[in-house]
Amino acid sequence: MADFGGDIDTFRTETRAWLEANCPASMRTPMTADETPWGGRRFQWKNPDAKLWLERMAERGWTAPTWPQAYGGGGLSAQQARVLEQELNRIKARPALFSFGVWMLGPVLLEYATEEQKREHLPKIVRGEIRWCQGYSEPGAGSDLAALQTRCEDQGDHYVINGQKVWTSYADQADWIFCLVRTDTTRKHEGISFILFDMTTAGVEARPIKLISGESPFCETFFTNVKVPKSQLVGKLNGGWEIAKRLLQFERQNISAGGFGGAAGLEVEEAALAHVGAMEGKIADPDLRARIAAHKMDAKAFALTVRRVEAEAKAGKGLGPAASIVKYAAATLNQDKQELMLEAMGLDGLGWAGDGFDPRAIRETRAWLRSKGNSIEGGTSEINLNVVAKRVLGLLDHQ
Amino acid sequence: MAVLTEEQNLLRDAAKSFATERAPTTALRALRDGEGWKTGYSPLLYKDMVEMGWAGVIIPEAYGGSEFGLFGLGLVLEELGRTLAASPLHSTALAAASALILAGDEGQKSKWLPKIASGEITATLAVDEAAHHDPAQVALKATAQGDGFVLHGKKRFIPDAASADLIVVLVRTAGRVGDETGLTLVLVEKGAAGLKPTPLHAIDTRGFADLEFDGVTVNGDAVLGVPGEAFAVLMQVLDRARVGLAAEMLGAASQAFDITLDYLKTRTQFGQLIGSFQALQHRAAKMFTALELTRSCVEAALTALDQGAADASQLATLAKAKANETAHLISSEMVQMHGGIGMTDAHDAGLYMKRARVTEALYGGTRYLRDRYARLGGY
């Protein structure tokens, strides 16, 4: 692998040239939902260019640009990673890999895992070989995550896991799970462990949950006498809560950086001009126009904040508790957008299916329904406000 | 807070010390309880600000300034905003100075900018004539006479106008009210024949005045730029004025929030600190979020204006709009969360809310700014 030394301009020039030569033309067009590059053992590549693009990027470690090269990462400095991102944006390149492994699990493995665990799992994440899912929420443990009851018992040379998870994103398509389990029933937070296992292990079953949007991105996941080798525990026994919280920071930070996108990629002002009409080049309804402008300003303020917070965060340290405000703002913003979109489309936006409606409008309508989950998933808005109040502002718990 | 250079840090720290030591809210109260509203600031205090170099922060070195940039002036205004320090710094060293820098010719700049930087004069920008900011609505009639104009008309609620030595006035030399063409910037000096300032006693005690122009004559050398074509450069001047004001508002809102947060951590009811109540915690977290979003906008706009970025106007509009919303929210919540004490004159909450409402209206209320942002976005 090339050594990009200290000269950032050289790095930019070489990166640009490499991307020009290696990013397939179809990977420079807007990504469609059915071409999302999740990777994994069972993944069906609809577009062969997407597979090629992943392989080329993974070869350089650029699906995880700042991870150490020893674990398959790109070994880039924060500054180099920023340049890479700018150059990818410049040619409007699609992401080479969508991965809970890259966004959530990898960063905590780098902090908490043994050398052997890092060498086992990180390179496969970088290459998109293993698709991960997140075993956190349970029927009785949502916002109060530490109330989780999934039991993990020591059987001498291995553990046995019994219980149920819920809201497990894409569990039906994932290869492995990072999972919070109870290893001590006498203590709440101090009785939780963080463990990894293969979803094809006997006793694992994932059932998709149908949402109000008609989609099934989440599952109920059941564990019945699932045998897991002891070497797959991460960190200390009963020390999982710290890792769990750290991972949530990465999750919220990731949601924050990407925001919650709309489905069809329509801009709300375009929808308003098309469905409400224009007068002298302006959206004909002045009240809606003012609210759309206010929303667009919120969106810009949010984007500027993400950029600022990233610039201020020390390289690799992440956002810490401040990620909670960004996650809260991202959820509010996307919900505002989708409500404005629905309002702008009027009756044209109330279609569920069929030829009577523009397919793009239907996608936005589904996205509106899906957006209601933004303030629930990855920590409800209320929990995020709690985190800000307590850990950023220093307000105390109610006694 | 953006990552600052060493010089920017020094400037900010100096402004912070100055504001807390020399211009705390008790100074504003002293001004208010006397006849202070007639000028709106203490000339001695402004003299000391000038000695700190703040009047020349954006003025080029060739004209006696330090050319340190708008970002630097924004840091100063933010710190002064924290204590509601009253001064003509914004009107003189930002609004009027920007008009001279961007629209003035060599003679006008060398005549006036060094005097602004040295504190020899104060100055202001006079745009609005009605209850709501809207530059295209200017009616003040300027009739050609010789190489200059004769002015007839009125200006409304102009910052520091009663005491300003120099007023940059937006006048209509052609066209109809509502036209963006036909507007011209002219310089009028204090005491000009036919100029009648009427000081206003506003809620924030700052120095505002209505101005009446009854046959005020201006010569050709007092016309900034090409007559009838001022609108474009005026927008640039107003972008700067808006962001500077947004920086002040960010400072005031930050301080109002800090005071309120401190109260949530000290006030006890039902045997609990009131800050332990979730109803208040969530509102505090939302205020904090609003402040962080606003800070990003203000810093990005200051940087964009310094760099002459293509999206500087959008960002300036955004910064003032977000500052309006956040100042409004936090100043109102400051009163509410303090309960009864927040309604008393003895507490500073009222001072922050009064200044917030004035700054929200100046150089564009939220409704105007949303319209401008939509126009710039092509919808």
PDB file of N, CA, C and O in Angstrom, chain A residues 84-145:
ATOM      1  N   LEU A  84     -10.090  12.350   1.479  1.00  0.00           N
ATOM      2  CA  LEU A  84     -10.713  11.228   0.768  1.00  0.00           C
ATOM      3  C   LEU A  84     -12.218  11.468   0.630  1.00  0.00           C
ATOM      4  O   LEU A  84     -12.798  11.295  -0.447  1.00  0.00           O
ATOM      5  N   GLU A  85     -12.844  11.898   1.741  1.00  0.00           N
ATOM      6  CA  GLU A  85     -14.279  12.158   1.723  1.00  0.00           C
ATOM      7  C   GLU A  85     -14.613  13.264   0.716  1.00  0.00           C
ATOM      8  O   GLU A  85     -15.572  13.157  -0.055  1.00  0.00           O
ATOM      9  N   GLN A  86     -13.797  14.319   0.718  1.00  0.00           N
ATOM     10  CA  GLN A  86     -14.030  15.426  -0.220  1.00  0.00           C
ATOM     11  C   GLN A  86     -13.910  14.943  -1.663  1.00  0.00           C
ATOM     12  O   GLN A  86     -14.708  15.315  -2.526  1.00  0.00           O
ATOM     13  N   GLU A  87     -12.912  14.110  -1.916  1.00  0.00           N
ATOM     14  CA  GLU A  87     -12.701  13.635  -3.282  1.00  0.00           C
ATOM     15  C   GLU A  87     -13.807  12.672  -3.713  1.00  0.00           C
ATOM     16  O   GLU A  87     -14.209  12.663  -4.872  1.00  0.00           O
ATOM     17  N   LEU A  88     -14.298  11.872  -2.775  1.00  0.00           N
ATOM     18  CA  LEU A  88     -15.436  10.994  -3.077  1.00  0.00           C
ATOM     19  C   LEU A  88     -16.673  11.834  -3.380  1.00  0.00           C
ATOM     20  O   LEU A  88     -17.404  11.557  -4.333  1.00  0.00           O
ATOM     21  N   ASN A  89     -16.875  12.885  -2.588  1.00  0.00           N
ATOM     22  CA  ASN A  89     -18.017  13.775  -2.819  1.00  0.00           C
ATOM     23  C   ASN A  89     -17.891  14.494  -4.161  1.00  0.00           C
ATOM     24  O   ASN A  89     -18.879  14.736  -4.844  1.00  0.00           O
ATOM     25  N   ARG A  90     -16.650  14.836  -4.502  1.00  0.00           N
ATOM     26  CA  ARG A  90     -16.403  15.608  -5.733  1.00  0.00           C
ATOM     27  C   ARG A  90     -16.916  14.845  -6.957  1.00  0.00           C
ATOM     28  O   ARG A  90     -17.500  15.433  -7.853  1.00  0.00           O
ATOM     29  N   ILE A  91     -16.696  13.535  -6.971  1.00  0.00           N
ATOM     30  CA  ILE A  91     -17.171  12.758  -8.121  1.00  0.00           C
ATOM     31  C   ILE A  91     -18.537  12.108  -7.831  1.00  0.00           C
ATOM     32  O   ILE A  91     -19.002  11.258  -8.575  1.00  0.00           O
ATOM     33  N   LYS A  92     -19.152  12.537  -6.728  1.00  0.00           N
ATOM     34  CA  LYS A  92     -20.480  12.027  -6.332  1.00  0.00           C
ATOM     35  C   LYS A  92     -20.488  10.500  -6.239  1.00  0.00           C
ATOM     36  O   LYS A  92     -21.458   9.834  -6.644  1.00  0.00           O
ATOM     37  N   ALA A  93     -19.402   9.951  -5.709  1.00  0.00           N
ATOM     38  CA  ALA A  93     -19.300   8.496  -5.600  1.00  0.00           C
ATOM     39  C   ALA A  93     -20.279   7.979  -4.546  1.00  0.00           C
ATOM     40  O   ALA A  93     -20.475   8.593  -3.499  1.00  0.00           O
ATOM     41  N   ARG A  94     -20.882   6.829  -4.844  1.00  0.00           N
ATOM     42  CA  ARG A  94     -21.725   6.172  -3.840  1.00  0.00           C
ATOM     43  C   ARG A  94     -20.834   5.612  -2.737  1.00  0.00           C
ATOM     44  O   ARG A  94     -19.665   5.296  -2.973  1.00  0.00           O
ATOM     45  N   PRO A  95     -21.394   5.426  -1.538  1.00  0.00           N
ATOM     46  CA  PRO A  95     -20.630   4.723  -0.511  1.00  0.00           C
ATOM     47  C   PRO A  95     -20.310   3.312  -1.025  1.00  0.00           C
ATOM     48  O   PRO A  95     -21.167   2.682  -1.639  1.00  0.00           O
ATOM     49  N   ALA A  96     -19.088   2.847  -0.762  1.00  0.00           N
ATOM     50  CA  ALA A  96     -18.722   1.506  -1.226  1.00  0.00           C
ATOM     51  C   ALA A  96     -19.360   0.444  -0.339  1.00  0.00           C
ATOM     52  O   ALA A  96     -19.582  -0.682  -0.768  1.00  0.00           O
ATOM     53  N   LEU A  97     -19.652   0.804   0.923  1.00  0.00           N
ATOM     54  CA  LEU A  97     -20.173  -0.186   1.865  1.00  0.00           C
ATOM     55  C   LEU A  97     -21.059   0.483   2.907  1.00  0.00           C
ATOM     56  O   LEU A  97     -20.702   1.520   3.463  1.00  0.00           O
ATOM     57  N   PHE A  98     -22.229  -0.099   3.114  1.00  0.00           N
ATOM     58  CA  PHE A  98     -23.079   0.272   4.247  1.00  0.00           C
ATOM     59  C   PHE A  98     -22.850  -0.799   5.298  1.00  0.00           C
ATOM     60  O   PHE A  98     -23.007  -1.988   5.000  1.00  0.00           O
ATOM     61  N   SER A  99     -22.505  -0.414   6.508  1.00  0.00           N
ATOM     62  CA  SER A  99     -22.085  -1.455   7.434  1.00  0.00           C
ATOM     63  C   SER A  99     -22.196  -1.028   8.892  1.00  0.00           C
ATOM     64  O   SER A  99     -21.569  -0.071   9.317  1.00  0.00           O
ATOM     65  N   PHE A 100     -23.015  -1.781   9.640  1.00  0.00           N
ATOM     66  CA  PHE A 100     -23.051  -1.556  11.090  1.00  0.00           C
ATOM     67  C   PHE A 100     -21.699  -1.933  11.698  1.00  0.00           C
ATOM     68  O   PHE A 100     -21.335  -1.442  12.763  1.00  0.00           O
ATOM     69  N   GLY A 101     -20.977  -2.819  11.001  1.00  0.00           N
ATOM     70  CA  GLY A 101     -19.636  -3.195  11.458  1.00  0.00           C
ATOM     71  C   GLY A 101     -18.688  -2.005  11.429  1.00  0.00           C
ATOM     72  O   GLY A 101     -17.951  -1.759  12.380  1.00  0.00           O
ATOM     73  N   VAL A 102     -18.735  -1.257  10.314  1.00  0.00           N
ATOM     74  CA  VAL A 102     -17.853  -0.087  10.194  1.00  0.00           C
ATOM     75  C   VAL A 102     -18.313   1.033  11.130  1.00  0.00           C
ATOM     76  O   VAL A 102     -17.517   1.655  11.827  1.00  0.00           O
ATOM     77  N   TRP A 103     -19.632   1.277  11.144  1.00  0.00           N
ATOM     78  CA  TRP A 103     -20.145   2.445  11.868  1.00  0.00           C
ATOM     79  C   TRP A 103     -20.143   2.257  13.378  1.00  0.00           C
ATOM     80  O   TRP A 103     -19.917   3.195  14.130  1.00  0.00           O
ATOM     81  N   MET A 104     -20.484   1.037  13.833  1.00  0.00           N
ATOM     82  CA  MET A 104     -20.734   0.858  15.267  1.00  0.00           C
ATOM     83  C   MET A 104     -19.784  -0.123  15.944  1.00  0.00           C
ATOM     84  O   MET A 104     -19.145   0.190  16.936  1.00  0.00           O
ATOM     85  N   LEU A 105     -19.714  -1.348  15.395  1.00  0.00           N
ATOM     86  CA  LEU A 105     -18.966  -2.379  16.105  1.00  0.00           C
ATOM     87  C   LEU A 105     -17.452  -2.147  16.048  1.00  0.00           C
ATOM     88  O   LEU A 105     -16.764  -2.223  17.075  1.00  0.00           O
ATOM     89  N   GLY A 106     -16.955  -1.871  14.841  1.00  0.00           N
ATOM     90  CA  GLY A 106     -15.514  -1.716  14.664  1.00  0.00           C
ATOM     91  C   GLY A 106     -14.885  -0.733  15.656  1.00  0.00           C
ATOM     92  O   GLY A 106     -13.904  -1.077  16.331  1.00  0.00           O
ATOM     93  N   PRO A 107     -15.447   0.487  15.782  1.00  0.00           N
ATOM     94  CA  PRO A 107     -14.838   1.448  16.711  1.00  0.00           C
ATOM     95  C   PRO A 107     -14.728   0.932  18.152  1.00  0.00           C
ATOM     96  O   PRO A 107     -13.744   1.202  18.826  1.00  0.00           O
ATOM     97  N   VAL A 108     -15.724   0.151  18.615  1.00  0.00           N
ATOM     98  CA  VAL A 108     -15.605  -0.349  19.998  1.00  0.00           C
ATOM     99  C   VAL A 108     -14.667  -1.553  20.069  1.00  0.00           C
ATOM    100  O   VAL A 108     -13.996  -1.743  21.081  1.00  0.00           O
ATOM    101  N   LEU A 109     -14.607  -2.349  18.997  1.00  0.00           N
ATOM    102  CA  LEU A 109     -13.624  -3.439  19.006  1.00  0.00           C
ATOM    103  C   LEU A 109     -12.218  -2.852  19.102  1.00  0.00           C
ATOM    104  O   LEU A 109     -11.366  -3.367  19.833  1.00  0.00           O
ATOM    105  N   LEU A 110     -11.969  -1.775  18.378  1.00  0.00           N
ATOM    106  CA  LEU A 110     -10.642  -1.142  18.439  1.00  0.00           C
ATOM    107  C   LEU A 110     -10.304  -0.714  19.866  1.00  0.00           C
ATOM    108  O   LEU A 110      -9.160  -0.773  20.286  1.00  0.00           O
ATOM    109  N   GLU A 111     -11.323  -0.316  20.634  1.00  0.00           N
ATOM    110  CA  GLU A 111     -11.077   0.151  21.998  1.00  0.00           C
ATOM    111  C   GLU A 111     -11.057  -0.978  23.029  1.00  0.00           C
ATOM    112  O   GLU A 111     -10.308  -0.923  23.997  1.00  0.00           O
ATOM    113  N   TYR A 112     -11.914  -2.000  22.836  1.00  0.00           N
ATOM    114  CA  TYR A 112     -12.130  -2.956  23.933  1.00  0.00           C
ATOM    115  C   TYR A 112     -11.736  -4.407  23.634  1.00  0.00           C
ATOM    116  O   TYR A 112     -11.626  -5.206  24.560  1.00  0.00           O
ATOM    117  N   ALA A 113     -11.574  -4.758  22.342  1.00  0.00           N
ATOM    118  CA  ALA A 113     -11.390  -6.169  22.017  1.00  0.00           C
ATOM    119  C   ALA A 113      -9.936  -6.614  22.224  1.00  0.00           C
ATOM    120  O   ALA A 113      -9.025  -5.786  22.286  1.00  0.00           O
ATOM    121  N   THR A 114      -9.762  -7.956  22.324  1.00  0.00           N
ATOM    122  CA  THR A 114      -8.399  -8.491  22.396  1.00  0.00           C
ATOM    123  C   THR A 114      -7.778  -8.419  20.996  1.00  0.00           C
ATOM    124  O   THR A 114      -8.477  -8.297  19.987  1.00  0.00           O
ATOM    125  N   GLU A 115      -6.464  -8.532  20.971  1.00  0.00           N
ATOM    126  CA  GLU A 115      -5.746  -8.507  19.702  1.00  0.00           C
ATOM    127  C   GLU A 115      -6.292  -9.587  18.750  1.00  0.00           C
ATOM    128  O   GLU A 115      -6.523  -9.342  17.569  1.00  0.00           O
ATOM    129  N   GLU A 116      -6.533 -10.767  19.320  1.00  0.00           N
ATOM    130  CA  GLU A 116      -7.028 -11.876  18.515  1.00  0.00           C
ATOM    131  C   GLU A 116      -8.407 -11.562  17.919  1.00  0.00           C
ATOM    132  O   GLU A 116      -8.675 -11.827  16.746  1.00  0.00           O
ATOM    133  N   GLN A 117      -9.288 -10.966  18.749  1.00  0.00           N
ATOM    134  CA  GLN A 117     -10.627 -10.608  18.265  1.00  0.00           C
ATOM    135  C   GLN A 117     -10.550  -9.554  17.165  1.00  0.00           C
ATOM    136  O   GLN A 117     -11.276  -9.608  16.177  1.00  0.00           O
ATOM    137  N   LYS A 118      -9.656  -8.582  17.343  1.00  0.00           N
ATOM    138  CA  LYS A 118      -9.525  -7.540  16.322  1.00  0.00           C
ATOM    139  C   LYS A 118      -9.082  -8.142  14.998  1.00  0.00           C
ATOM    140  O   LYS A 118      -9.618  -7.821  13.942  1.00  0.00           O
ATOM    141  N   ARG A 119      -8.084  -9.032  15.065  1.00  0.00           N
ATOM    142  CA  ARG A 119      -7.557  -9.626  13.825  1.00  0.00           C
ATOM    143  C   ARG A 119      -8.590 -10.546  13.172  1.00  0.00           C
ATOM    144  O   ARG A 119      -8.627 -10.695  11.967  1.00  0.00           O
ATOM    145  N   GLU A 120      -9.443 -11.150  13.996  1.00  0.00           N
ATOM    146  CA  GLU A 120     -10.475 -12.032  13.463  1.00  0.00           C
ATOM    147  C   GLU A 120     -11.584 -11.236  12.754  1.00  0.00           C
ATOM    148  O   GLU A 120     -11.991 -11.571  11.641  1.00  0.00           O
ATOM    149  N   HIS A 121     -12.075 -10.179  13.406  1.00  0.00           N
ATOM    150  CA  HIS A 121     -13.304  -9.543  12.916  1.00  0.00           C
ATOM    151  C   HIS A 121     -13.112  -8.298  12.057  1.00  0.00           C
ATOM    152  O   HIS A 121     -13.882  -8.064  11.118  1.00  0.00           O
ATOM    153  N   LEU A 122     -12.129  -7.456  12.406  1.00  0.00           N
ATOM    154  CA  LEU A 122     -12.046  -6.161  11.716  1.00  0.00           C
ATOM    155  C   LEU A 122     -11.794  -6.285  10.207  1.00  0.00           C
ATOM    156  O   LEU A 122     -12.476  -5.609   9.418  1.00  0.00           O
ATOM    157  N   PRO A 123     -10.843  -7.148   9.762  1.00  0.00           N
ATOM    158  CA  PRO A 123     -10.619  -7.221   8.305  1.00  0.00           C
ATOM    159  C   PRO A 123     -11.865  -7.661   7.546  1.00  0.00           C
ATOM    160  O   PRO A 123     -12.136  -7.178   6.445  1.00  0.00           O
ATOM    161  N   LYS A 124     -12.668  -8.551   8.141  1.00  0.00           N
ATOM    162  CA  LYS A 124     -13.887  -9.010   7.456  1.00  0.00           C
ATOM    163  C   LYS A 124     -14.928  -7.891   7.380  1.00  0.00           C
ATOM    164  O   LYS A 124     -15.744  -7.860   6.457  1.00  0.00           O
ATOM    165  N   ILE A 125     -14.916  -7.029   8.377  1.00  0.00           N
ATOM    166  CA  ILE A 125     -15.822  -5.868   8.328  1.00  0.00           C
ATOM    167  C   ILE A 125     -15.395  -4.932   7.205  1.00  0.00           C
ATOM    168  O   ILE A 125     -16.222  -4.492   6.397  1.00  0.00           O
ATOM    169  N   VAL A 126     -14.089  -4.655   7.153  1.00  0.00           N
ATOM    170  CA  VAL A 126     -13.563  -3.750   6.128  1.00  0.00           C
ATOM    171  C   VAL A 126     -13.930  -4.248   4.732  1.00  0.00           C
ATOM    172  O   VAL A 126     -14.326  -3.472   3.863  1.00  0.00           O
ATOM    173  N   ARG A 127     -13.808  -5.562   4.540  1.00  0.00           N
ATOM    174  CA  ARG A 127     -14.053  -6.124   3.207  1.00  0.00           C
ATOM    175  C   ARG A 127     -15.532  -6.400   2.933  1.00  0.00           C
ATOM    176  O   ARG A 127     -15.902  -6.854   1.859  1.00  0.00           O
ATOM    177  N   GLY A 128     -16.384  -6.113   3.909  1.00  0.00           N
ATOM    178  CA  GLY A 128     -17.819  -6.350   3.705  1.00  0.00           C
ATOM    179  C   GLY A 128     -18.158  -7.819   3.613  1.00  0.00           C
ATOM    180  O   GLY A 128     -19.174  -8.193   3.018  1.00  0.00           O
ATOM    181  N   GLU A 129     -17.340  -8.686   4.205  1.00  0.00           N
ATOM    182  CA  GLU A 129     -17.591 -10.127   4.115  1.00  0.00           C
ATOM    183  C   GLU A 129     -18.637 -10.583   5.116  1.00  0.00           C
ATOM    184  O   GLU A 129     -19.353 -11.550   4.877  1.00  0.00           O
ATOM    185  N   ILE A 130     -18.651  -9.912   6.267  1.00  0.00           N
ATOM    186  CA  ILE A 130     -19.598 -10.286   7.314  1.00  0.00           C
ATOM    187  C   ILE A 130     -20.510  -9.094   7.584  1.00  0.00           C
ATOM    188  O   ILE A 130     -20.046  -7.977   7.826  1.00  0.00           O
ATOM    189  N   ARG A 131     -21.811  -9.350   7.512  1.00  0.00           N
ATOM    190  CA  ARG A 131     -22.787  -8.312   7.808  1.00  0.00           C
ATOM    191  C   ARG A 131     -23.256  -8.485   9.259  1.00  0.00           C
ATOM    192  O   ARG A 131     -23.660  -9.580   9.660  1.00  0.00           O
ATOM    193  N   TRP A 132     -23.203  -7.392  10.026  1.00  0.00           N
ATOM    194  CA  TRP A 132     -23.509  -7.459  11.452  1.00  0.00           C
ATOM    195  C   TRP A 132     -24.871  -6.865  11.766  1.00  0.00           C
ATOM    196  O   TRP A 132     -25.326  -5.944  11.095  1.00  0.00           O
ATOM    197  N   CYS A 133     -25.500  -7.377  12.820  1.00  0.00           N
ATOM    198  CA  CYS A 133     -26.686  -6.727  13.361  1.00  0.00           C
ATOM    199  C   CYS A 133     -26.485  -6.476  14.854  1.00  0.00           C
ATOM    200  O   CYS A 133     -25.536  -6.979  15.459  1.00  0.00           O
ATOM    201  N   GLN A 134     -27.382  -5.651  15.403  1.00  0.00           N
ATOM    202  CA  GLN A 134     -27.200  -5.119  16.753  1.00  0.00           C
ATOM    203  C   GLN A 134     -28.264  -5.677  17.703  1.00  0.00           C
ATOM    204  O   GLN A 134     -29.436  -5.331  17.591  1.00  0.00           O
ATOM    205  N   GLY A 135     -27.868  -6.524  18.634  1.00  0.00           N
ATOM    206  CA  GLY A 135     -28.816  -7.099  19.578  1.00  0.00           C
ATOM    207  C   GLY A 135     -28.889  -6.285  20.868  1.00  0.00           C
ATOM    208  O   GLY A 135     -28.228  -6.610  21.855  1.00  0.00           O
ATOM    209  N   TYR A 136     -29.681  -5.229  20.850  1.00  0.00           N
ATOM    210  CA  TYR A 136     -29.771  -4.351  22.010  1.00  0.00           C
ATOM    211  C   TYR A 136     -31.158  -4.412  22.669  1.00  0.00           C
ATOM    212  O   TYR A 136     -31.331  -4.991  23.721  1.00  0.00           O
ATOM    213  N   SER A 137     -32.160  -3.772  21.984  1.00  0.00           N
ATOM    214  CA  SER A 137     -33.483  -3.640  22.601  1.00  0.00           C
ATOM    215  C   SER A 137     -34.143  -4.999  22.834  1.00  0.00           C
ATOM    216  O   SER A 137     -33.897  -5.949  22.091  1.00  0.00           O
ATOM    217  N   GLU A 138     -34.983  -5.039  23.873  1.00  0.00           N
ATOM    218  CA  GLU A 138     -35.810  -6.216  24.156  1.00  0.00           C
ATOM    219  C   GLU A 138     -37.231  -5.739  24.409  1.00  0.00           C
ATOM    220  O   GLU A 138     -37.451  -4.545  24.648  1.00  0.00           O
ATOM    221  N   PRO A 139     -38.199  -6.675  24.393  1.00  0.00           N
ATOM    222  CA  PRO A 139     -39.586  -6.250  24.630  1.00  0.00           C
ATOM    223  C   PRO A 139     -39.729  -5.443  25.926  1.00  0.00           C
ATOM    224  O   PRO A 139     -40.507  -4.498  25.995  1.00  0.00           O
ATOM    225  N   GLY A 140     -38.958  -5.779  26.946  1.00  0.00           N
ATOM    226  CA  GLY A 140     -39.070  -5.057  28.217  1.00  0.00           C
ATOM    227  C   GLY A 140     -37.930  -4.080  28.451  1.00  0.00           C
ATOM    228  O   GLY A 140     -37.767  -3.566  29.558  1.00  0.00           O
ATOM    229  N   ALA A 141     -37.117  -3.856  27.434  1.00  0.00           N
ATOM    230  CA  ALA A 141     -35.954  -2.971  27.603  1.00  0.00           C
ATOM    231  C   ALA A 141     -35.781  -2.123  26.357  1.00  0.00           C
ATOM    232  O   ALA A 141     -35.095  -2.500  25.416  1.00  0.00           O
ATOM    233  N   GLY A 142     -36.481  -0.973  26.321  1.00  0.00           N
ATOM    234  CA  GLY A 142     -36.381  -0.049  25.198  1.00  0.00           C
ATOM    235  C   GLY A 142     -35.512   1.121  25.614  1.00  0.00           C
ATOM    236  O   GLY A 142     -34.283   1.035  25.622  1.00  0.00           O
ATOM    237  N   SER A 143     -36.167   2.210  26.015  1.00  0.00           N
ATOM    238  CA  SER A 143     -35.405   3.351  26.527  1.00  0.00           C
ATOM    239  C   SER A 143     -34.604   2.948  27.770  1.00  0.00           C
ATOM    240  O   SER A 143     -33.487   3.396  27.982  1.00  0.00           O
ATOM    241  N   ASP A 144     -35.189   2.052  28.585  1.00  0.00           N
ATOM    242  CA  ASP A 144     -34.484   1.536  29.772  1.00  0.00           C
ATOM    243  C   ASP A 144     -33.705   0.290  29.358  1.00  0.00           C
ATOM    244  O   ASP A 144     -33.988  -0.827  29.778  1.00  0.00           O
ATOM    245  N   LEU A 145     -32.700   0.538  28.508  1.00  0.00           N
ATOM    246  CA  LEU A 145     -31.978  -0.566  27.876  1.00  0.00           C
ATOM    247  C   LEU A 145     -31.343  -1.520  28.885  1.00  0.00           C
ATOM    248  O   LEU A 145     -31.303  -2.735  28.684  1.00  0.00           O
TER     249      LEU A 145
END
